[in-house]
Short mmCIF file of C-alpha atoms in Angstrom, two decimals:
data_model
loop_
_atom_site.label_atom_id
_atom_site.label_comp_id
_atom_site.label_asym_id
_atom_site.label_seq_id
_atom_site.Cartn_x
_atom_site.Cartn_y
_atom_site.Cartn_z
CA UNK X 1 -20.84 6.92 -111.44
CA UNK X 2 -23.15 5.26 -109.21
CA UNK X 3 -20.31 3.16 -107.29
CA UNK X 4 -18.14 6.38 -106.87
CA UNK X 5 -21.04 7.54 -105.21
CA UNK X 6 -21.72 4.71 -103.14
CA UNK X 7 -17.73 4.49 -101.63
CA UNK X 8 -17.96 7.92 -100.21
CA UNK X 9 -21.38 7.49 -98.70
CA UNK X 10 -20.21 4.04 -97.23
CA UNK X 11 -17.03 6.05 -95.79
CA UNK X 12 -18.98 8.49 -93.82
CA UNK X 13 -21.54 5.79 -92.61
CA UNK X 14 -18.48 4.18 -91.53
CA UNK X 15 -17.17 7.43 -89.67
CA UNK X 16 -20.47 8.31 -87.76
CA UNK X 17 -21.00 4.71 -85.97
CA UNK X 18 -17.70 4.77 -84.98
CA UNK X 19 -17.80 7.98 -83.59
CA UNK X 20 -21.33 6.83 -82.01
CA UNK X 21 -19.58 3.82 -80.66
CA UNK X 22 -17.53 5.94 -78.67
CA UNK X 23 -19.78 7.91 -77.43
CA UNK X 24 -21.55 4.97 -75.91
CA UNK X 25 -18.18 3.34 -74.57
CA UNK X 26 -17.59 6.77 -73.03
CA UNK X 27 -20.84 6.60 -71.17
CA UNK X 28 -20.93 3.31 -69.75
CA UNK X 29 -17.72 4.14 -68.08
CA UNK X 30 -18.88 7.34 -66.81
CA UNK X 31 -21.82 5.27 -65.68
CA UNK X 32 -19.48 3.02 -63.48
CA UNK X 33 -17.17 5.46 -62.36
CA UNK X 34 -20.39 6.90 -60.66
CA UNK X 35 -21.98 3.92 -59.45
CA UNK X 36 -18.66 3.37 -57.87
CA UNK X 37 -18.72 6.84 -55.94
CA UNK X 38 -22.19 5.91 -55.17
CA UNK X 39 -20.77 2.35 -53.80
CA UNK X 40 -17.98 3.95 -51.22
CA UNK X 41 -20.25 6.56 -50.32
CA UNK X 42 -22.25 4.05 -49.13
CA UNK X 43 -19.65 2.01 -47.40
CA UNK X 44 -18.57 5.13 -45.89
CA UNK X 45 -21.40 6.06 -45.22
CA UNK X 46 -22.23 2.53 -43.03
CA UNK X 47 -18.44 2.67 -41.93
CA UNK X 48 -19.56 5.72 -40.03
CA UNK X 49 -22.73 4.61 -38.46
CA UNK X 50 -20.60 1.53 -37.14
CA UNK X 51 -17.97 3.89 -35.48
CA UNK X 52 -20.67 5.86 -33.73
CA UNK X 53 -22.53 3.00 -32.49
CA UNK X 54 -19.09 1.18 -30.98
CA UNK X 55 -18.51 4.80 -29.34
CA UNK X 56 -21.77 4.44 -27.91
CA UNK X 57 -21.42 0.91 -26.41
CA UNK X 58 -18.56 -0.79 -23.98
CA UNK X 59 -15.36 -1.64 -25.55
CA UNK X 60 -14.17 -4.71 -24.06
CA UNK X 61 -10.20 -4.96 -25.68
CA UNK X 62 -9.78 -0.63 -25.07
CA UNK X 63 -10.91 -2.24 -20.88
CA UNK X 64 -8.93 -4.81 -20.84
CA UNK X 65 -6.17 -2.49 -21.98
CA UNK X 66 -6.81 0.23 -19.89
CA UNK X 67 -8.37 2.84 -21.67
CA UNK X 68 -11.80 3.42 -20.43
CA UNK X 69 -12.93 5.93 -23.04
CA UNK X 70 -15.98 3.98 -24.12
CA UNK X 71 -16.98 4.35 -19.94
CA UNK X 72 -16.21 7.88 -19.54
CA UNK X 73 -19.22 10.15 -17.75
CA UNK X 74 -21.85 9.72 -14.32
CA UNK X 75 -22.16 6.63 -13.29
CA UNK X 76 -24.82 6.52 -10.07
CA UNK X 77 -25.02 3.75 -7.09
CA UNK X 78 -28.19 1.87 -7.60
CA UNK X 79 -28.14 -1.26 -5.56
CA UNK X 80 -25.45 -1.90 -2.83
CA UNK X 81 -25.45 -5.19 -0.91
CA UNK X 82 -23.81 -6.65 1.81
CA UNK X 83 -23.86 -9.76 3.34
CA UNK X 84 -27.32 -10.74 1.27
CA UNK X 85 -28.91 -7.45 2.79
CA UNK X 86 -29.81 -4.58 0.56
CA UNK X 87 -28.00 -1.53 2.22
CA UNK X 88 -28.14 0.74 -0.61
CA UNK X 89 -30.43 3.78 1.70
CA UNK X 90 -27.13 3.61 4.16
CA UNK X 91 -24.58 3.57 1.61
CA UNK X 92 -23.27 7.07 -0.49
CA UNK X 93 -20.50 5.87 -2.79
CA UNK X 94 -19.36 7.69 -5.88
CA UNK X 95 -18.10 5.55 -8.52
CA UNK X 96 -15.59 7.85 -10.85
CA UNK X 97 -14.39 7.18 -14.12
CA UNK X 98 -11.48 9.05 -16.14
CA UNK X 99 -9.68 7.22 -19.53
CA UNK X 100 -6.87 6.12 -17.49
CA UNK X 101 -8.47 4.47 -14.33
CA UNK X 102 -11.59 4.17 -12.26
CA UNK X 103 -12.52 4.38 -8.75
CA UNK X 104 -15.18 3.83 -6.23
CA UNK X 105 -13.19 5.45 -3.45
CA UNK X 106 -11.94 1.58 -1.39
CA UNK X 107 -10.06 0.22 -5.16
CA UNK X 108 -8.81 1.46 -8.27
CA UNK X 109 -8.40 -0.03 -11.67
CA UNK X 110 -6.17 0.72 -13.99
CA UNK X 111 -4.02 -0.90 -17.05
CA UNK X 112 -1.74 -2.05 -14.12
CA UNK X 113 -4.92 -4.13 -12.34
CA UNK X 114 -6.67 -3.48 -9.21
CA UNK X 115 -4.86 -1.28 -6.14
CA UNK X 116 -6.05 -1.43 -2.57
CA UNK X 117 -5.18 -0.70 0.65
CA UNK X 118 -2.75 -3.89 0.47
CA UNK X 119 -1.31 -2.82 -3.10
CA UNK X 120 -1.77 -3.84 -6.70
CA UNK X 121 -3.64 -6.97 -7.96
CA UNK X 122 -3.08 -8.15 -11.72
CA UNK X 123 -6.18 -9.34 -13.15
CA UNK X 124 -7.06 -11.81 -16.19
CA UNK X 125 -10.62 -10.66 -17.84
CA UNK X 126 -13.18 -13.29 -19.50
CA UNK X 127 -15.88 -12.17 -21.42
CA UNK X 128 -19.32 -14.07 -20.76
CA UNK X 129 -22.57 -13.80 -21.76
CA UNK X 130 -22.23 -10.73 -23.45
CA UNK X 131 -20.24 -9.09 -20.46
CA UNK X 132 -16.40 -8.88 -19.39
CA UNK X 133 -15.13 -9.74 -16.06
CA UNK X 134 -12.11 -8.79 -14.29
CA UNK X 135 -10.67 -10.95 -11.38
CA UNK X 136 -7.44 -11.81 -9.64
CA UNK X 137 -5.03 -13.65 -10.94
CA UNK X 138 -4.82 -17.33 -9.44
CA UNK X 139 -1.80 -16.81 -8.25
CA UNK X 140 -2.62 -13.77 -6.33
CA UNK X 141 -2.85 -14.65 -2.43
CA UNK X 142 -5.03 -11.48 -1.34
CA UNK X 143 -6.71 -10.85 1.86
CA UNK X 144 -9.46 -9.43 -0.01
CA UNK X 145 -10.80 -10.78 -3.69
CA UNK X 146 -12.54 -8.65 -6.03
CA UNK X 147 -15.00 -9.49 -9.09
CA UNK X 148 -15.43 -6.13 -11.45
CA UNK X 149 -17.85 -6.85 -14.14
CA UNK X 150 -18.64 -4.18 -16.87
CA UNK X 151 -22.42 -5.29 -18.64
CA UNK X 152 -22.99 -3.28 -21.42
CA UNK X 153 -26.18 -1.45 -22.40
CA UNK X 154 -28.61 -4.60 -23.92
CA UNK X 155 -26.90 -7.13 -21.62
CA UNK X 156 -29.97 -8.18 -18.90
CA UNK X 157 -29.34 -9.50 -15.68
CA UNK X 158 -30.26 -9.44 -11.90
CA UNK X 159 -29.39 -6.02 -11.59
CA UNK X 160 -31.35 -4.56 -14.68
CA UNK X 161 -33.01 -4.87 -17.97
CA UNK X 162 -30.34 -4.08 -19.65
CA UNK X 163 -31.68 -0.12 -20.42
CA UNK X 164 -27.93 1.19 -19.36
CA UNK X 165 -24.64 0.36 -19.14
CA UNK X 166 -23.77 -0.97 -15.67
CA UNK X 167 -20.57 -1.79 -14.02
CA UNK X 168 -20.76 -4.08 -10.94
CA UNK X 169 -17.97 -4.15 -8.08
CA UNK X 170 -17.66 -7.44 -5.38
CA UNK X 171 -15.10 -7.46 -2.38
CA UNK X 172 -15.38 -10.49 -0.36
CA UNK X 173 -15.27 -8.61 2.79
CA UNK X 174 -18.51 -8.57 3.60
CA UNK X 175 -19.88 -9.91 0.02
CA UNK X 176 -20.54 -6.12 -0.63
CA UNK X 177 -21.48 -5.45 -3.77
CA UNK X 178 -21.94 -2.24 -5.27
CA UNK X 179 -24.15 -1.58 -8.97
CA UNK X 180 -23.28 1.51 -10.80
CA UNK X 181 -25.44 2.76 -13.35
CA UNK X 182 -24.14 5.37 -16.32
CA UNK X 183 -26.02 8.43 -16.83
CA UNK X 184 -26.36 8.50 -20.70
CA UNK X 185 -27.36 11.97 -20.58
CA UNK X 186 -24.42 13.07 -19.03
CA UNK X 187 -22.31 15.68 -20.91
CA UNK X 188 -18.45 16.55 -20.04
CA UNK X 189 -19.52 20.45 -19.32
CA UNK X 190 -21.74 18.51 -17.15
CA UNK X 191 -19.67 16.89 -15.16
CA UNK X 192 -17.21 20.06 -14.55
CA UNK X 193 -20.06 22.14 -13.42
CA UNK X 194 -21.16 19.43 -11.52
CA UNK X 195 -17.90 18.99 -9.80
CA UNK X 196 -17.11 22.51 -9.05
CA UNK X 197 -19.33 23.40 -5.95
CA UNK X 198 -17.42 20.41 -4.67
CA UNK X 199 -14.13 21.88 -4.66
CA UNK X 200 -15.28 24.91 -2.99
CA UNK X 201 -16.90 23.06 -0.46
CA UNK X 202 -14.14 21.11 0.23
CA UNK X 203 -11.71 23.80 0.50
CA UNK X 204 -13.85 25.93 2.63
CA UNK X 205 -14.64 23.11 5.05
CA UNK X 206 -13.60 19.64 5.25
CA UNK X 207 -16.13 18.85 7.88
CA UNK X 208 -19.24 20.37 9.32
CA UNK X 209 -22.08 19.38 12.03
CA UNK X 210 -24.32 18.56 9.16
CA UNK X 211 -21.88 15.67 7.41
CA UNK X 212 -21.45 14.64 10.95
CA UNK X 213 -24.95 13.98 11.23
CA UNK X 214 -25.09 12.11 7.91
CA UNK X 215 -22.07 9.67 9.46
CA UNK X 216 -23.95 9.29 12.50
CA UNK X 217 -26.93 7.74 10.51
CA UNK X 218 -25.13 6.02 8.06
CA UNK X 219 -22.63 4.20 11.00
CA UNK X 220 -25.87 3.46 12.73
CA UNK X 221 -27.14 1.42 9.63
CA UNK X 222 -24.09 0.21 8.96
CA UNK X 223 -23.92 -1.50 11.90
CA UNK X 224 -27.26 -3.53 12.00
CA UNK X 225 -25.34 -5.54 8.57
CA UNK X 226 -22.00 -5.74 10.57
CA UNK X 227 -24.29 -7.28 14.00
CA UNK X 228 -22.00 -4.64 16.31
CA UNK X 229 -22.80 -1.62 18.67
CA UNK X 230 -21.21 1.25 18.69
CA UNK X 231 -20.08 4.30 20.74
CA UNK X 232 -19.15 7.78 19.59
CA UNK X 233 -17.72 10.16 20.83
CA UNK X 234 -18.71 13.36 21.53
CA UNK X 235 -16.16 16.30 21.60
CA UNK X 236 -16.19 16.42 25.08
CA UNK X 237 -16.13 12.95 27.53
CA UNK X 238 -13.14 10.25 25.74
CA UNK X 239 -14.01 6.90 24.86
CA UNK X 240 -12.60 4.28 26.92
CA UNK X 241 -12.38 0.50 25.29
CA UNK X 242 -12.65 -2.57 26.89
CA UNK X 243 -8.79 -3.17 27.09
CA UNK X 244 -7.96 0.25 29.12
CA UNK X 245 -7.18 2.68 25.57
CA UNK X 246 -8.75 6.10 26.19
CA UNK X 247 -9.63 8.08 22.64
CA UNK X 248 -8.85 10.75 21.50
CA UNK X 249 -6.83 11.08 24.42
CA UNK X 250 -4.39 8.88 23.69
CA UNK X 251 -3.99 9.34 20.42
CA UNK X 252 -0.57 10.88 21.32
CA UNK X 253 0.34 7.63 22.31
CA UNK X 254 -0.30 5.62 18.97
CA UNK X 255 1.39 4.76 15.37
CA UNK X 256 -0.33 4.87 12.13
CA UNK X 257 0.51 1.99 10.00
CA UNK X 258 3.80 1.43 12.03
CA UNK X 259 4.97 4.96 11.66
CA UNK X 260 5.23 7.90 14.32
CA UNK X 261 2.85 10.39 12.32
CA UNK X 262 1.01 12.52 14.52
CA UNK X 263 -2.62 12.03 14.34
CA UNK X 264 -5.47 14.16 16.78
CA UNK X 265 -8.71 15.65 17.41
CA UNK X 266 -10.21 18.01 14.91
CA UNK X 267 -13.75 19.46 14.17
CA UNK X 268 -13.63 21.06 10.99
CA UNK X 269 -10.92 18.00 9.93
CA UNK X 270 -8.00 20.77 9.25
CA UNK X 271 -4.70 21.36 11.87
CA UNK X 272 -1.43 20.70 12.32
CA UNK X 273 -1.42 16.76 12.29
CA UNK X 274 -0.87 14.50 9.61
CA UNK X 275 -3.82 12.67 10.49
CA UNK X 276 -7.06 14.96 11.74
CA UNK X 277 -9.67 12.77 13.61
CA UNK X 278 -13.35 14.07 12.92
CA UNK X 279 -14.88 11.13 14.37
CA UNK X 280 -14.57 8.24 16.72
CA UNK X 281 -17.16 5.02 17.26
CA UNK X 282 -16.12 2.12 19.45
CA UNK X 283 -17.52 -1.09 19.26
CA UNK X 284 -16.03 -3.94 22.73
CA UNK X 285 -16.22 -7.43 21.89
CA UNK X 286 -18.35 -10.10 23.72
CA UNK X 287 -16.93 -13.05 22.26
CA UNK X 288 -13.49 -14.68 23.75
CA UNK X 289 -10.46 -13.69 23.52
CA UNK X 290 -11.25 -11.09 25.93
CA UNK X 291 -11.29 -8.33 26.23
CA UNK X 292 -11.24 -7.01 22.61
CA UNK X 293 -12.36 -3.80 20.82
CA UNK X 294 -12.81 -2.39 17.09
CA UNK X 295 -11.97 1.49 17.66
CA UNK X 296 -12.51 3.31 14.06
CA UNK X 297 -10.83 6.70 13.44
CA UNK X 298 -12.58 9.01 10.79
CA UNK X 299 -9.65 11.26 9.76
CA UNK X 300 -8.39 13.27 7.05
CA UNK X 301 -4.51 13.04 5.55
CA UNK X 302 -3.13 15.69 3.54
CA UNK X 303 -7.05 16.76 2.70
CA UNK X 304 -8.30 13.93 1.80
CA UNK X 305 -10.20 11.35 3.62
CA UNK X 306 -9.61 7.96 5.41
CA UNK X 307 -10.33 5.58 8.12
CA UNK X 308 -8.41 3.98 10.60
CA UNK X 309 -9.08 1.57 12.74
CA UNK X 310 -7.56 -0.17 15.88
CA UNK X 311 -8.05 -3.16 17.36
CA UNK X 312 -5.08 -4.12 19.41
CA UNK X 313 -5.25 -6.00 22.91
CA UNK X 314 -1.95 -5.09 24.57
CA UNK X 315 1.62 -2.94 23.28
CA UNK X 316 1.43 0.23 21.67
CA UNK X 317 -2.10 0.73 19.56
CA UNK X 318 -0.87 0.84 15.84
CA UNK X 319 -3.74 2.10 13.53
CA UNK X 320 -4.26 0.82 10.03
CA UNK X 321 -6.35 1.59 7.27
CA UNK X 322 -9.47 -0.70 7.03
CA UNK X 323 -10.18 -2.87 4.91
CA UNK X 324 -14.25 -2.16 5.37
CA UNK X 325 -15.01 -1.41 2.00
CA UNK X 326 -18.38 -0.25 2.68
CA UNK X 327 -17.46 2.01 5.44
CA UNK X 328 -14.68 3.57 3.50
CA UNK X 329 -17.26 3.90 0.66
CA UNK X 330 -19.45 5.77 3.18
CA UNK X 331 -17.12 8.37 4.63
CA UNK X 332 -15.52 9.01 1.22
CA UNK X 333 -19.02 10.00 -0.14
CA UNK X 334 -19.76 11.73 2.76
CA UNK X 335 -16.79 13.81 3.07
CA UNK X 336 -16.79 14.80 -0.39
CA UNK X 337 -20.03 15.94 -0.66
#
């Protein structure tokens, strides 16, 4: 009696531990299923914080691409040098930045290299120290070379403590340098508010007595780095250089960049010529061959700003572009503003 007793209790002792047993094997693997949740939500979590933080800094292989997303937004001239001489009070420059390209009005990179007066430069990119430069290619015979070097924000060197990102532009004419600093704060409503009492400035009046003013001072600083004197004229009595040319009278008389475009006098910088001249400064030559002159033109083309320059001795004047990069920088700000 006592065994039959025994078997049935034994069989039920049996059936409760193993039902116990799964109980516990069913918790331990809810247990891991969420400490694996817990596990990617974490990763994801730090996945995250990483994205935002590359966002926030230079991305040297989207540059070197062409893509300058990770630059986008107000960048500001700090320091502009030429020659050894800090001439940042007598240089305006605006340094602009869109994700295809970016400009500081005299060159313009893009995923194709560096364009300039002269036409496109490929470039080869190292990264150094912590920052990435772009250069010409060796094989690249330019007049003019160019160093572009991008230093992001926590990167220190001689032009700042590293508190910003900051892109830095060198043309060997003139060993100008220019240092652009980004405006963090900057938002992109910002920027189109910012840019839209531009474009009603500049479509109500290319050119005024006060930007005229603003050249006047900036050509006469400008000059003091470049060791020259110049004449301007006035609206009323022509210019006459050292080998005989008379401007802006004969103007009718000259090509631009070995073409037969018409180019004259204008105050406000609109009219009927391809070229309208807003200003003229003269600089003769002391130093043999004699005689000589530099005769700039400031002008606009189809709206938008440029300077010429002339400094032929005998034949038909034929203006060009110049290859100034400062000055260009100057009028460009100047006009646009």
């Amino acid at each position: 009696m006592n065994k039959k007793i025994l078997l049935p209790v034994m069989i039920c002792s049996m059936v409760l531990l193993g039902a116990c047993g799964k109980q516990t094997s069913k918790g331990n693997e809810t247990q891991s299923t969420q400490s694996s949740v817990a596990k990617s939500t974490s990763k994801s979590s730090q996945s995250t914080i990483k994205t935002h933080e590359n966002k926030a800094a230079m991305n040297f292989e989207e540059i070197k691409s062409g893509n300058y997303s990770s630059l986008t937004g107000e960048w500001n001239l700090v320091k502009a040098i030429a020659k050894n001489e800090d001439v940042t009070n007598s240089t305006q420059v605006n340094l602009k930045v869109s994700k295809t390209n970016l400009t500081d009005g005299q060159i313009t990179m893009d995923s194709a290299g560096i364009k300039d007066s002269n036409g496109n430069h490929d470039l080869i990119f190292q990264e150094k120290q912590g920052t990435l430069v772009a250069s010409l290619t060796d094989e690249d015979d330019a007049a003019i070379n160019y160093l572009v070097t991008f230093y992001p924000k926590g990167v220190s060197s001689e032009y700042g403590d590293g508190n910003k990102n900051l892109i830095v532009i060198w043309t060997s004419n003139n060993s100008y340098t220019e240092v652009f600093e980004q405006n963090s704060s900057n938002s992109e409503q910002g920027k189109k508010s910012s840019f839209m009492p531009k474009e009603k400035t500049k479509s109500s009046s290319l050119w005024n007595a006060s930007k005229d003013e603003k050249l006047s001072s900036f050509i006469d600083k400008w000059s003091v780095t470049m060791d020259q004197d110049y004449d301007k004229y006035d609206g009323v009595n022509d210019i006459e250089t050292s080998t005989g040319t008379t401007y802006p009278r004969d103007l009718s008389n000259v090509t631009v960049n070995g073409q037969n475009s018409s180019i004259g006098w204008s105050k406000d910088g609109k009219g009927d010529y391809e070229y309208n001249v807003v200003a003229i400064y003269n600089h003769d030559g002391d130093v043999p061959p004699l005689p000589n002159h530099i005769t700039y033109f400031f002008a606009y083309h189809n709206g938008e700003p440029v300077v010429l320059v002339d400094q032929s001795r005998d034949g038909t004047p034929d203006l060009t572009e110049t290859q100034n990069a400062q000055l260009n920088a100057g009028f460009n700000r100047i006009a646009e503003n």
